[in-house]
Amino acid sequence: AQSVTQPDIHITVSEGASLELRCNYSYGATPYLFWYVQSPGQGLQLLLKYFSGDTLVQGIKGFEAEFKRSQSSFNLRKPSVHWSDAAEYFCAVGGDDKIIFGKGTRLHILP
Amino acid sequence: DADVTQTPRNRITKTGKRIMLECSQTKGHDRMYWYRQDPGLGLRLIYYSFDVKDINKGEISDGYSVSRQAQAKFSLSLESAIPNQTALYFCATSDSGGGYGYTFGSGTRLTIV
C-alpha cells in the first residue's frame, strides 16, 4: 500500500539554525516526490519536486531535499531558517494518477 | 485572478442541508482533485477527475459527490451534510503526468452545525 510518514508532528528551531524535516514513503515504484508548505490560513504552495535525475533537488525559498531510494526517504533541509518559515510542511508522493500526502510537520521558529 | 478559484471561502451550514463547493481554474489543466484537510490528518483525497467524462473515487468519497461540468470546473457536493464533514476543503489541478505537481486553490472552510 502507498503511504507517506512524517514522523515529527511539531519541530521547533531557533532563527538562523539549520532545519531538516523527515519524510519516509512506501510506494511500489519510483514515485514522484514533493514538498508543499502551508502558511496559516493559506493554501498549499509547492516548494520542490523530484521525479528523475539528480537526487538532490533545489526548491524555492532556499529549501532543498534529497531522495534516498535505499532509505525510501525524501528529507527537506534548509541551512538557515527565517521567522517567515514558520508554517506547516507536507511531504507528498505519487504517480501519474494521484498524490497522497503525509500528515504534516508544523515548524515553529524561536526568535 | 487566481489560477484556481474556490467558492465560497467560508460557509456555515446546518446538519442535513445540501451544499455545493465550486472550483474553477484558468490553468488549462486536464486533471482536477478535491481534498479535505483535518488537523493532524493531512490532506485526504475525496474525488479526482482526468477529464469531463472521467471521475474517480478517492480514499474518502462516502458522503460526497462531484460533477465535472467543463474542463475548467469541478464541483463537490455534500448531499446531506453532517458535523464530521466540518473541514477545510481544497481543490487542486495538474497537467497530464503527475510529476508536475498540483496547483491548489485557497480552500473552503466548511462548518456543519
Coordinates of C-alpha atoms in Angstrom, one line a residue, chain A residues 32 34 36 38 41-46 49 51 88 90 95-104, chain B residues 9 31 33 35 37 40-43 45 48 50 59 88 90 97-102 104-106:
Chain A
Y32 CA 7.2 11.4 -7.8
F34 CA 7.0 16.7 -3.4
Y36 CA 4.5 21.6 0.0
Q38 CA 1.1 25.9 4.0
G41 CA -4.9 30.5 6.6
Q42 CA -3.4 29.8 3.2
G43 CA -3.5 27.1 0.5
L44 CA -0.5 24.8 -0.3
Q45 CA 2.5 26.1 -2.2
L46 CA 4.9 23.7 -4.0
K49 CA 9.7 18.2 -6.5
F51 CA 10.7 12.8 -10.5
E88 CA 3.1 23.5 8.1
F90 CA 3.7 18.4 3.8
G95 CA 2.4 8.6 -9.6
D96 CA 0.7 9.8 -12.8
D97 CA -2.8 9.4 -11.4
K98 CA -2.8 10.9 -7.9
I99 CA -0.7 12.1 -5.0
I100 CA -1.0 11.2 -1.4
F101 CA 0.1 13.5 1.5
G102 CA 1.7 13.0 4.8
K103 CA 0.0 14.3 7.9
G104 CA 2.3 17.3 8.1
Chain B
R9 CA -14.2 30.8 1.0
R31 CA -6.9 17.0 -14.1
Y33 CA -8.9 17.0 -7.5
Y35 CA -9.1 17.0 -0.9
Q37 CA -7.8 18.7 5.4
G40 CA -3.4 16.1 12.3
L41 CA -4.6 14.1 9.4
G42 CA -3.1 16.0 6.5
L43 CA -4.9 16.1 3.2
L45 CA -8.3 12.7 -1.4
Y48 CA -10.5 13.2 -8.8
F50 CA -8.9 13.3 -15.5
E59 CA -9.9 7.3 -0.3
L88 CA -11.0 22.7 5.1
F90 CA -9.1 22.1 -1.2
G97 CA 1.5 13.4 -15.8
G98 CA 1.6 13.7 -12.1
G99 CA 5.3 14.7 -11.9
Y100 CA 4.5 18.3 -12.4
G101 CA 2.8 18.6 -9.0
Y102 CA -0.5 20.3 -8.2
F104 CA -4.0 24.4 -5.1
G105 CA -6.9 26.8 -4.6
S106 CA -7.1 28.8 -1.4

